[in-house]
XYZ file of C-alpha atoms in Angstrom:
247
model
C 35.925 -7.116 10.997
C 35.548 -10.716 12.121
C 38.744 -12.578 13.063
C 39.560 -15.412 10.631
C 41.977 -18.185 11.496
C 44.843 -19.206 9.229
C 43.304 -22.679 8.961
C 40.003 -21.225 7.714
C 41.823 -19.147 5.097
C 43.762 -22.229 3.969
C 40.562 -24.267 3.594
C 38.927 -21.457 1.642
C 41.943 -21.288 -0.654
C 41.820 -25.025 -1.274
C 38.085 -24.865 -2.031
C 38.456 -22.105 -4.603
C 41.548 -23.718 -6.120
C 39.643 -26.943 -6.667
C 37.003 -25.100 -8.706
C 39.361 -23.017 -10.853
C 39.212 -25.510 -13.680
C 35.421 -25.426 -13.836
C 33.196 -22.852 -15.460
C 30.397 -21.321 -13.429
C 27.782 -23.366 -15.278
C 29.788 -26.569 -14.895
C 30.274 -26.034 -11.170
C 26.574 -25.308 -10.723
C 25.529 -28.349 -12.734
C 27.412 -30.653 -10.358
C 25.178 -29.674 -7.447
C 21.985 -28.588 -9.174
C 21.645 -30.849 -12.205
C 18.556 -32.461 -10.660
C 16.716 -29.118 -10.302
C 14.220 -28.584 -13.155
C 14.065 -25.217 -14.883
C 11.104 -23.134 -13.746
C 8.394 -22.516 -16.362
C 8.315 -19.135 -18.057
C 6.069 -16.551 -16.453
C 3.389 -15.689 -19.066
C 3.230 -12.032 -18.001
C 6.979 -11.431 -17.817
C 7.249 -13.363 -21.091
C 5.476 -10.479 -22.820
C 8.295 -8.174 -21.756
C 10.892 -10.646 -23.028
C 9.119 -10.768 -26.398
C 8.987 -6.968 -26.429
C 12.740 -6.670 -25.920
C 13.434 -9.094 -28.799
C 10.975 -7.456 -31.219
C 12.883 -5.235 -33.718
C 9.778 -3.208 -34.652
C 10.545 0.477 -33.871
C 6.848 1.149 -33.167
C 6.448 -1.605 -30.601
C 4.505 -1.002 -27.372
C 4.965 -3.012 -24.197
C 1.569 -4.059 -22.824
C 3.051 -6.417 -20.260
C 4.199 -5.337 -16.799
C 2.445 -2.121 -15.814
C 4.862 0.809 -15.530
C 4.791 4.396 -16.710
C 6.909 5.051 -19.809
C 7.581 8.076 -21.987
C 7.444 8.178 -25.796
C 10.965 6.748 -25.924
C 9.972 3.796 -23.690
C 12.062 5.173 -20.843
C 10.784 4.744 -17.260
C 8.818 7.674 -15.865
C 8.852 8.369 -12.130
C 5.909 10.490 -10.986
C 6.827 13.833 -9.453
C 4.755 12.903 -6.401
C 7.073 9.925 -5.871
C 10.154 12.125 -6.235
C 8.712 14.573 -3.725
C 8.048 11.723 -1.295
C 11.665 10.606 -1.725
C 12.899 14.107 -0.943
C 10.786 14.314 2.197
C 11.870 10.924 3.505
C 15.565 11.010 2.566
C 17.791 11.706 5.544
C 14.952 11.910 8.052
C 15.068 8.427 9.570
C 17.704 6.341 11.324
C 18.591 3.021 9.729
C 17.547 0.917 12.703
C 15.968 -2.521 12.675
C 12.180 -2.320 12.604
C 9.923 -4.227 15.024
C 8.732 -7.674 13.931
C 5.492 -6.197 12.582
C 7.261 -3.458 10.645
C 6.979 0.320 10.971
C 3.772 0.963 12.882
C 3.040 4.345 11.289
C 3.537 2.950 7.789
C 1.201 0.041 8.445
C -1.510 2.215 9.991
C -1.455 4.770 7.188
C -1.446 2.001 4.574
C -4.596 0.336 5.867
C -6.319 3.720 6.092
C -5.364 4.313 2.471
C -6.737 0.895 1.497
C -9.988 0.986 3.488
C -10.615 4.710 4.058
C -10.066 6.778 7.194
C -13.640 6.321 8.395
C -14.057 2.644 7.488
C -16.223 0.767 9.971
C -13.875 -2.233 9.983
C -11.014 0.009 11.163
C -13.043 1.706 13.866
C -14.129 -1.687 15.213
C -10.569 -3.025 15.151
C -11.287 -5.776 12.633
C -8.222 -5.242 10.425
C -4.782 -6.696 11.189
C -1.727 -5.891 9.085
C 2.042 -6.301 9.176
C 4.791 -4.935 6.966
C 6.619 -7.461 4.820
C 8.837 -7.602 1.763
C 6.767 -6.812 -1.356
C 3.410 -8.194 -2.447
C 4.876 -11.618 -3.168
C 6.522 -11.689 0.261
C 3.193 -10.801 1.847
C 1.475 -13.653 0.037
C 4.113 -16.158 1.090
C 3.916 -15.001 4.692
C 0.125 -15.427 4.678
C 0.376 -18.842 3.016
C 2.773 -20.096 5.690
C 0.565 -18.572 8.394
C -2.444 -20.435 7.018
C -0.555 -23.715 6.873
C 0.590 -23.430 10.475
C -2.346 -21.773 12.220
C -5.328 -22.360 9.862
C -4.643 -25.907 8.632
C -8.211 -26.571 7.467
C -8.724 -23.296 5.620
C -8.514 -22.611 1.876
C -7.514 -19.512 -0.040
C -9.774 -18.096 -2.737
C -7.913 -16.568 -5.678
C -9.469 -14.437 -8.405
C -10.023 -15.545 -11.997
C -7.753 -14.497 -13.587
C -4.783 -13.669 -11.374
C -1.009 -13.493 -11.478
C 0.246 -17.034 -12.121
C 2.682 -16.934 -9.207
C -0.160 -16.648 -6.690
C -1.039 -20.284 -7.312
C 2.601 -21.337 -6.951
C 2.928 -19.569 -3.596
C -0.003 -21.324 -1.942
C 0.727 -24.636 -3.684
C 4.280 -24.631 -2.317
C 2.872 -23.936 1.155
C 0.528 -26.950 0.757
C -2.592 -24.834 1.237
C -5.822 -25.679 -0.577
C -6.953 -23.254 -3.277
C -10.278 -22.283 -4.805
C -11.257 -19.512 -7.185
C -13.718 -16.633 -7.146
C -15.178 -14.734 -10.072
C -13.754 -11.288 -10.659
C -13.363 -10.265 -14.305
C -16.222 -10.422 -16.808
C -14.899 -10.601 -20.403
C -18.321 -9.795 -21.885
C -18.345 -6.343 -20.294
C -14.587 -5.966 -19.820
C -15.384 -5.032 -16.260
C -15.826 -6.351 -12.765
C -18.143 -9.318 -12.247
C -19.457 -7.801 -9.040
C -22.463 -10.075 -8.624
C -20.397 -13.196 -9.300
C -17.728 -12.023 -6.871
C -20.252 -11.373 -4.097
C -21.962 -14.730 -4.683
C -18.657 -16.582 -4.350
C -17.758 -14.510 -1.291
C -21.065 -15.316 0.384
C -20.894 -19.022 -0.448
C -17.406 -19.541 0.975
C -17.230 -21.530 4.230
C -16.522 -19.690 7.450
C -12.789 -19.333 7.976
C -11.925 -19.030 4.276
C -9.276 -16.578 3.093
C -9.725 -14.309 0.076
C -6.745 -12.812 -1.743
C -7.764 -9.349 -2.956
C -5.919 -6.973 -5.254
C -6.526 -3.625 -3.583
C -5.920 -1.721 -6.815
C -4.667 -2.272 -10.368
C -5.776 -5.917 -10.466
C -3.118 -8.162 -11.947
C -3.385 -8.939 -14.839
C -6.657 -7.254 -15.891
C -6.061 -3.808 -14.396
C -9.726 -3.786 -13.350
C -10.021 -2.269 -9.888
C -13.182 -2.653 -7.815
C -15.306 0.543 -7.812
C -15.190 2.742 -4.732
C -18.852 3.721 -4.923
C -20.133 4.492 -1.393
C -22.472 1.776 -0.198
C -21.847 -0.514 -3.179
C -20.229 -3.117 -0.969
C -22.174 -2.434 2.219
C -25.405 -3.808 0.797
C -23.714 -7.182 0.368
C -21.595 -7.187 3.505
C -24.296 -7.870 6.089
C -26.324 -10.925 7.023
C -24.208 -13.479 5.161
C -24.675 -15.895 8.025
C -22.462 -18.934 8.332
C -20.859 -18.270 4.982
C -18.989 -15.194 6.196
C -15.279 -15.684 5.374
C -12.733 -15.304 8.122
C -10.031 -13.287 6.399
C -9.757 -10.841 3.517
C -6.119 -10.466 2.540
C -4.914 -7.647 0.287
C -1.886 -8.065 -1.896
C -0.459 -4.605 -1.383
C 3.276 -4.041 -1.855
C 4.754 -4.746 1.549
C 1.451 -5.063 3.457
């Protein structure tokens, strides 16, 4: 317990006493009246509409999560088994600045494949961070500080908050083709053309799986990407960033 002086306690008492006559909203409005309300998230808005809908046969097609027939959350047994194996096996110590090394290494192997050439040649760098959004913000700030002339390429479509993250970091943004409405599939040729045409040093934000919001993941056909990954000359981008939870 930290020692607290009588004077500090008296000041705290005076501060709380002065606010007793104000409601929480009134007290907040004094300091934050100039802050505009953030716009509604279009994806999370679907969930809000779902909750308000009285139809007993409603189905939530918004945020992707497993549900049973009663719309209750479903946790996969594989996840429960992982919880059982991890629980009580680690000390609650602070992690290194880059996160848990084993977790990071196994995550990139899961994303790229154990035998991926880029891993064997040491061309992949990764750190552990707080969630996918936290990872994006960390990369945006990194770009602003250490890659001031670079731009991030974001898929069309994407999660709306991706644009906010890089805009707030004052980093330039461009788009790359990803989803093809005509086929309801991946616009692979368009994606590779945009990738090849990007200036050297560009950054691409990739959704490693379950693309948000289309759900269209890139195919893992052996060699499908290799035929496009060589001899791109000066247009070769500098960084491919994956928005994985915590990586």
